[in-house]
Coordinates of C-alpha atoms in Angstrom, one line a residue:
X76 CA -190.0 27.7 -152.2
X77 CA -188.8 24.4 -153.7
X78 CA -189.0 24.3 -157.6
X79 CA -188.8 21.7 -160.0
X80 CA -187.0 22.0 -163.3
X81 CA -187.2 20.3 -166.7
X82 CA -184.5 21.1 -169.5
X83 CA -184.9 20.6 -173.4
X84 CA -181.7 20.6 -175.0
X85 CA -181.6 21.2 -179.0
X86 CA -178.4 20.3 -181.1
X87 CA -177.3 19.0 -184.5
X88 CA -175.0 15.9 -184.3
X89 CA -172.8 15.7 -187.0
X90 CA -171.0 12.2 -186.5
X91 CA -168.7 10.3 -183.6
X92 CA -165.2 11.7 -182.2
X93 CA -162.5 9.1 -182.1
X94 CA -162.9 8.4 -178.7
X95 CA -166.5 6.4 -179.9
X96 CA -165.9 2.9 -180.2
X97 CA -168.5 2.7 -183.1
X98 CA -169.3 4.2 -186.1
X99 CA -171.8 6.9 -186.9
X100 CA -175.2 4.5 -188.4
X101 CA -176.9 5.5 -191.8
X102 CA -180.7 5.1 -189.9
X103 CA -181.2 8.0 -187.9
X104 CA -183.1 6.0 -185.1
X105 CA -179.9 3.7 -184.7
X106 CA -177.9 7.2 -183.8
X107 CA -180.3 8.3 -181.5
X108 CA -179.8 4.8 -180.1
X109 CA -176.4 4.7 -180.0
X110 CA -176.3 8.9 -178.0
X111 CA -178.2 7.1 -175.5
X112 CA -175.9 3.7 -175.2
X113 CA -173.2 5.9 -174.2
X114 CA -175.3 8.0 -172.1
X115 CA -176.2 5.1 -169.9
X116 CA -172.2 3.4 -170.2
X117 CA -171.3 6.9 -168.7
X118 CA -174.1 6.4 -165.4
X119 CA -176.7 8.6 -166.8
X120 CA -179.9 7.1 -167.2
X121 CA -181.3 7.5 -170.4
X122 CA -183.4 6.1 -172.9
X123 CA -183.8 6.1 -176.8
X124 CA -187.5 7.2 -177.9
X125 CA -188.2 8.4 -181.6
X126 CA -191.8 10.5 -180.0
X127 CA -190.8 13.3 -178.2
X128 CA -194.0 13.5 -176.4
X129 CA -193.2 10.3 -174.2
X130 CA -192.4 10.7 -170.7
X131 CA -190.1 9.8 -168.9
X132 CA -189.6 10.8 -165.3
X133 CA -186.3 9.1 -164.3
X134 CA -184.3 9.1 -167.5
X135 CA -182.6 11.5 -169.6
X136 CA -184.7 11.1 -173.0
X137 CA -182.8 11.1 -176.5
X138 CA -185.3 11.7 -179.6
X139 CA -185.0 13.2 -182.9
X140 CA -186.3 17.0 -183.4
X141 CA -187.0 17.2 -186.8
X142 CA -187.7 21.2 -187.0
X143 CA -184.2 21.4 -186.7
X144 CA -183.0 23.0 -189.9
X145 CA -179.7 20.8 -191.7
X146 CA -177.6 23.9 -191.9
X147 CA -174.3 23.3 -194.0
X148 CA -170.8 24.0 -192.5
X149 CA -170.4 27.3 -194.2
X150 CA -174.1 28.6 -193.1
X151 CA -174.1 27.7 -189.5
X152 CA -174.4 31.2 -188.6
X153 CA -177.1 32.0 -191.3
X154 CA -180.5 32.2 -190.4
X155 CA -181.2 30.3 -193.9
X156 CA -184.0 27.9 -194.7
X157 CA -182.6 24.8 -195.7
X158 CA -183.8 21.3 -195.8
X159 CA -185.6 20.5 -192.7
X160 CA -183.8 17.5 -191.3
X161 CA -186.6 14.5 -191.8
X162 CA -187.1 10.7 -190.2
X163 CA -184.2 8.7 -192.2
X164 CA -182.0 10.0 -194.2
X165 CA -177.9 9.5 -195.5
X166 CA -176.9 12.8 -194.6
X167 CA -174.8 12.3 -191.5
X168 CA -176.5 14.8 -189.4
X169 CA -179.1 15.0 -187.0
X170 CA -181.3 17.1 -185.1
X171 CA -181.3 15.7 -181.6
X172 CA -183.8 17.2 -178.7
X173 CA -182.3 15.8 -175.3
X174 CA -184.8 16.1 -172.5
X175 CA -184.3 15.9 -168.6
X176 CA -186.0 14.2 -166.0
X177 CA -187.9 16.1 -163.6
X178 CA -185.0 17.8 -161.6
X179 CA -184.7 19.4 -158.0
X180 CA -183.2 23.3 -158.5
X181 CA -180.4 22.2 -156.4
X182 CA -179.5 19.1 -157.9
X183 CA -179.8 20.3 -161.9
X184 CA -176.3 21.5 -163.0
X185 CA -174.9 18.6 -161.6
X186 CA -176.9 15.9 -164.0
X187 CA -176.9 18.7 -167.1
X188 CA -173.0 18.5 -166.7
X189 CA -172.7 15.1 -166.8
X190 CA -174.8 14.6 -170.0
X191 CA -172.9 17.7 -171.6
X192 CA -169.5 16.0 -171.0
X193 CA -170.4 12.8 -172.4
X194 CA -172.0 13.9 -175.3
X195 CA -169.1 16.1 -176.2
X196 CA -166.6 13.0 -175.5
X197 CA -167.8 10.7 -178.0
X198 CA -169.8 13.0 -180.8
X199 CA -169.5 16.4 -182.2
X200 CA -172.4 18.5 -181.9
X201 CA -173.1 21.9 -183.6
X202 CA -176.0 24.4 -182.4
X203 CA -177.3 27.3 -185.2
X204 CA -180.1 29.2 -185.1
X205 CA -183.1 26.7 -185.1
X206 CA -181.9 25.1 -181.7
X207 CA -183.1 26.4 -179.0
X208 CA -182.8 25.7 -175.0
X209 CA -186.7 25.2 -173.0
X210 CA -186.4 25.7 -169.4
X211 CA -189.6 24.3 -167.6
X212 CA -190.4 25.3 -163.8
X213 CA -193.1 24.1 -161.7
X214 CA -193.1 22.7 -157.7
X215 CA -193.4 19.4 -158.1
X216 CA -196.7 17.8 -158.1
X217 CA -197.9 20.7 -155.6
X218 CA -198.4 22.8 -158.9
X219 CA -198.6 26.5 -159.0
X220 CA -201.8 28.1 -157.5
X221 CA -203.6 30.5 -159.7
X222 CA -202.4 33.7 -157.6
X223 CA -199.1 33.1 -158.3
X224 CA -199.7 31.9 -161.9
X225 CA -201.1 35.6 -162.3
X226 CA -198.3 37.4 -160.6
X227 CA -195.4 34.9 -163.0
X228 CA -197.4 36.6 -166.2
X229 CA -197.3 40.1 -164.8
X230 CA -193.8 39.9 -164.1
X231 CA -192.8 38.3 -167.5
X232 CA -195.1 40.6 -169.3
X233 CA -193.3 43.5 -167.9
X234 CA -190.2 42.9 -168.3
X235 CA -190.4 41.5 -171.9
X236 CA -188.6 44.1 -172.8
X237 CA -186.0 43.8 -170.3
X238 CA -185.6 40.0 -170.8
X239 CA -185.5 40.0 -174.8
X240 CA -182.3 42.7 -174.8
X241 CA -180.7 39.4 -173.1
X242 CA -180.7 37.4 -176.7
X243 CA -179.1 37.6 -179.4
X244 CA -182.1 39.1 -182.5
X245 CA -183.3 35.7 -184.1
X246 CA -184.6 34.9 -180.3
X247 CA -186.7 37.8 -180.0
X248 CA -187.9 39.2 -184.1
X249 CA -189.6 37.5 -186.7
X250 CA -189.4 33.7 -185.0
X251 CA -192.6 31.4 -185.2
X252 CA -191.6 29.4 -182.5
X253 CA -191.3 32.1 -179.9
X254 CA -193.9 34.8 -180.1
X255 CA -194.3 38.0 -178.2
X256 CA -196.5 38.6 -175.2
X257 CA -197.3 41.5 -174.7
X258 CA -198.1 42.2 -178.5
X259 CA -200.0 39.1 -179.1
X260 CA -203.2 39.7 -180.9
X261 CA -205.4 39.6 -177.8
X262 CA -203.0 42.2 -176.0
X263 CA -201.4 44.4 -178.5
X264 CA -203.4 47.5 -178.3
X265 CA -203.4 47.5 -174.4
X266 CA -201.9 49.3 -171.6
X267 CA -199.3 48.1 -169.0
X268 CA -202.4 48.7 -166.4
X269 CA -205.2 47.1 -169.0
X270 CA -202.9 43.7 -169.4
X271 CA -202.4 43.3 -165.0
X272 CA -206.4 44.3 -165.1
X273 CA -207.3 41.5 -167.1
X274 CA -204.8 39.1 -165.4
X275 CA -205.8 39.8 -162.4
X276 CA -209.4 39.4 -162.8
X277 CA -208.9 36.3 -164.5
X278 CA -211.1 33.3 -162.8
X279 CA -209.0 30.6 -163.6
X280 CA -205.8 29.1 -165.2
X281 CA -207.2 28.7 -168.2
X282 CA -207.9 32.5 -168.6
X283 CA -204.7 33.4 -167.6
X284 CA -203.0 31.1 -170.3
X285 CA -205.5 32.4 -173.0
X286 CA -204.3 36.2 -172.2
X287 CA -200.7 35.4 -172.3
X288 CA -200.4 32.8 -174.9
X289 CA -203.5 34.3 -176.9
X290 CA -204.2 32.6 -180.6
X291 CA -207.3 32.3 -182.1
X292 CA -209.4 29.2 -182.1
X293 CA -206.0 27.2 -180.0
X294 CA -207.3 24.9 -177.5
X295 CA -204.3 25.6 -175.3
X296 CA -204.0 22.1 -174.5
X297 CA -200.0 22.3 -173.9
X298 CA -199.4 20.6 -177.5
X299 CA -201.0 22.8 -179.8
X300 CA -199.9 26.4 -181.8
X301 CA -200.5 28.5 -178.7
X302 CA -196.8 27.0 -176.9
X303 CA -194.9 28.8 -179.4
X304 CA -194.1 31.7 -177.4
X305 CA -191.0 33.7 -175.7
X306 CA -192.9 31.9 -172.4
X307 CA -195.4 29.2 -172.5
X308 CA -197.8 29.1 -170.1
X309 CA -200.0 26.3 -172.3
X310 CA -197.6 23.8 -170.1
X311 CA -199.6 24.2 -167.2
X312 CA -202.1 22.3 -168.7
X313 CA -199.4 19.1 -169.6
X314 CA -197.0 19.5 -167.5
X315 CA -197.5 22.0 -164.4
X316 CA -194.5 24.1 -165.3
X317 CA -194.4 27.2 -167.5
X318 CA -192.0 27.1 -169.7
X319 CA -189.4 29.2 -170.7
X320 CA -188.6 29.0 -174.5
X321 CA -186.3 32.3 -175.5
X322 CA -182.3 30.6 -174.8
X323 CA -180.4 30.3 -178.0
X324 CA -179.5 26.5 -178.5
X325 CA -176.0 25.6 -177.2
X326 CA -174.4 23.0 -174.9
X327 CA -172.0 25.1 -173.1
X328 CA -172.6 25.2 -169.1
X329 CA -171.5 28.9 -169.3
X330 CA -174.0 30.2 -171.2
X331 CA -176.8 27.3 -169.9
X332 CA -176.3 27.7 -166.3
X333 CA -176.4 31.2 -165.5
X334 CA -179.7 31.3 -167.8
X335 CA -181.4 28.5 -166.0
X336 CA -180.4 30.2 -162.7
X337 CA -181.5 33.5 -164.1
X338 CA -184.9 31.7 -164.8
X339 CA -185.2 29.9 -161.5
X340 CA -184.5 33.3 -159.5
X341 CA -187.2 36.0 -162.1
X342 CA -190.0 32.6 -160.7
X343 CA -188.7 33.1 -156.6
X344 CA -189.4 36.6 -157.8
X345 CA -192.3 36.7 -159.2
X346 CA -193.7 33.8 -156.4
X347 CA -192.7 35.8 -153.8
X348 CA -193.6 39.4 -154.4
X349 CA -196.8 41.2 -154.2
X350 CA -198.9 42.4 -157.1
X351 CA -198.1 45.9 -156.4
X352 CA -194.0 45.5 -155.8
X353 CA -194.0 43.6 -159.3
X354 CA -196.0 46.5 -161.1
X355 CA -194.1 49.3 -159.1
X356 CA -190.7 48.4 -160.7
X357 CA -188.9 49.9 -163.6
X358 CA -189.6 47.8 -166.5
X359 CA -185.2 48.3 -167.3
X360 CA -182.4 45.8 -167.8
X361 CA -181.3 48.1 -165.0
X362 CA -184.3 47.6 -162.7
X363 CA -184.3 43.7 -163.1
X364 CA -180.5 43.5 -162.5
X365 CA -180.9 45.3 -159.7
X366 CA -183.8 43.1 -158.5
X367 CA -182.6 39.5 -159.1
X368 CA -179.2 40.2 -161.9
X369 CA -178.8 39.0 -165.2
X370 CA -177.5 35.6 -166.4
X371 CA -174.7 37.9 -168.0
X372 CA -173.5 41.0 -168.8
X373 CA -175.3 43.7 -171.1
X374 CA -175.4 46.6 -169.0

């Protein structure tokens, strides 16, 4: 099966390196500018947009992500709620969202490596624990069908558990930008065999998203409350892709590769398998390594 993938990379930038020719601007629209100029003087295409929700289907896209939280030197590592970073400002950091094109599975870690080695060049960059790393998969503009739609939330559902003992605690308790599946409010007082009931008798996408992604009164549009979760299945409805939310923010290829390839083999998985050989495994760490291994060690 040939997937597509789509990356969102969160970071703070706190100011140039010496090897930058220019110096770090006062308006935070002219830095966003400038991560691009050198983005495109290094051959990746990129461009400079302050709306996140543009797309952009050729080009690297640089914008501002302002639910990043401005965490101080000496609190990078706290989970503390300081001063959301806002529009303009003379505090020399940012909170920078850097989003991929649409990329073949084959062909990803060769253009994420590129970006990563440019922006570490010529700016320092910092990750805490509001950044985050989004993994999008689809297949292309083929789209998934609704069977294997069904069969991608059984297998994520189940192995929640599994999956969350992967990430470090502020990527799996107590975080409004990635809620639970299985115990969302629709779900939390079912069984393993009630939740795969009411998947599979689902009649269309939309159902499916609404059991998985379930919050009251959401229109599950793609943009609204409802993608806040661990996985976001709302994406189907903007982008084709679910999307995979959980990855602690950082810009190192060791931790972002083997957790994009982790990703790209639990969707073969799930596309691939039957119903019954999804629900018929051990919901373990163990069971899953043993199906399609982890992205590192915890065993």
């Amino acid at each position: 099966m040939s997937l597509s993938l789509g990356l969102e990379l969160e970071a703070v930038c706190t100011g140039t390196t010496t090897a930058c020719l220019k110096d770090w601007p006062t308006w935070m629209e002219s830095r966003i500018d400038l991560i691009a100029e050198y983005l495109q003087l290094s051959g990746v295409g990129s461009t400079y947009d302050i709306n996140p929700a543009t797309q952009h289907d050729e080009d690297w896209l640089v914008t501002i992500d302002d639910s990043l939280k401005d965490l101080s030197d000496s609190s990078e590592q706290e989970n503390t709620a300081n001063q959301v970073l806002g529009p303009r400002t003379d505090d020399s950091r940012l909170g920078v969202e850097l989003v991929s094109p649409i990329l073949r599975h084959d062909e990803w870690q060769s253009s994420v490596e590129k970006v990563l080695e440019t922006l570490h060049t010529f700016f320092t960059f910092k990750c805490n624990r509001s950044t985050g790393i989004h993994v999008h998969v689809g297949r292309g503009a083929q789209g998934f069908d609704l069977e294997t739609i069904k069969r991608l939330a059984i297998t994520v559902i189940r192995f929640e558990d599994a999956i969350d003992s992967l990430h470090p605690p502020h990527r799996v308790n107590g975080n409004l930008f990635l809620r639970p599946l299985r115990s969302n409010g629709l779900l939390q007082n079912s069984s393993f065999a009630d939740i795969y009931r009411q998947i599979l008798e689902a009649a269309d996408e939309d159902a499916v998203i609404k059991i998985v992604n379930f919050r009251e009164g959401d229109p599950y549009n793609g943009r609204s409350e409802a993608r806040y979760a661990k996985v976001n299945f709302t994406a189907i409805k903007l982008h084709g892709t679910v999307e995979f939310r959980q990855c602690q923010g950082t810009l190192d290829t060791k931790i972002i590769t083997p957790w994009v390839e982790f990703v790209i083999r639990l969707v073969k998985f799930a596309t691939t398998s039957s119903d019954q050989d999804v629900q018929s495994l051990d919901r373990s760490v163990q069971a899953l390594s043993d199906e399609i291994g982890l992205p590192w060690e915890v065993l």
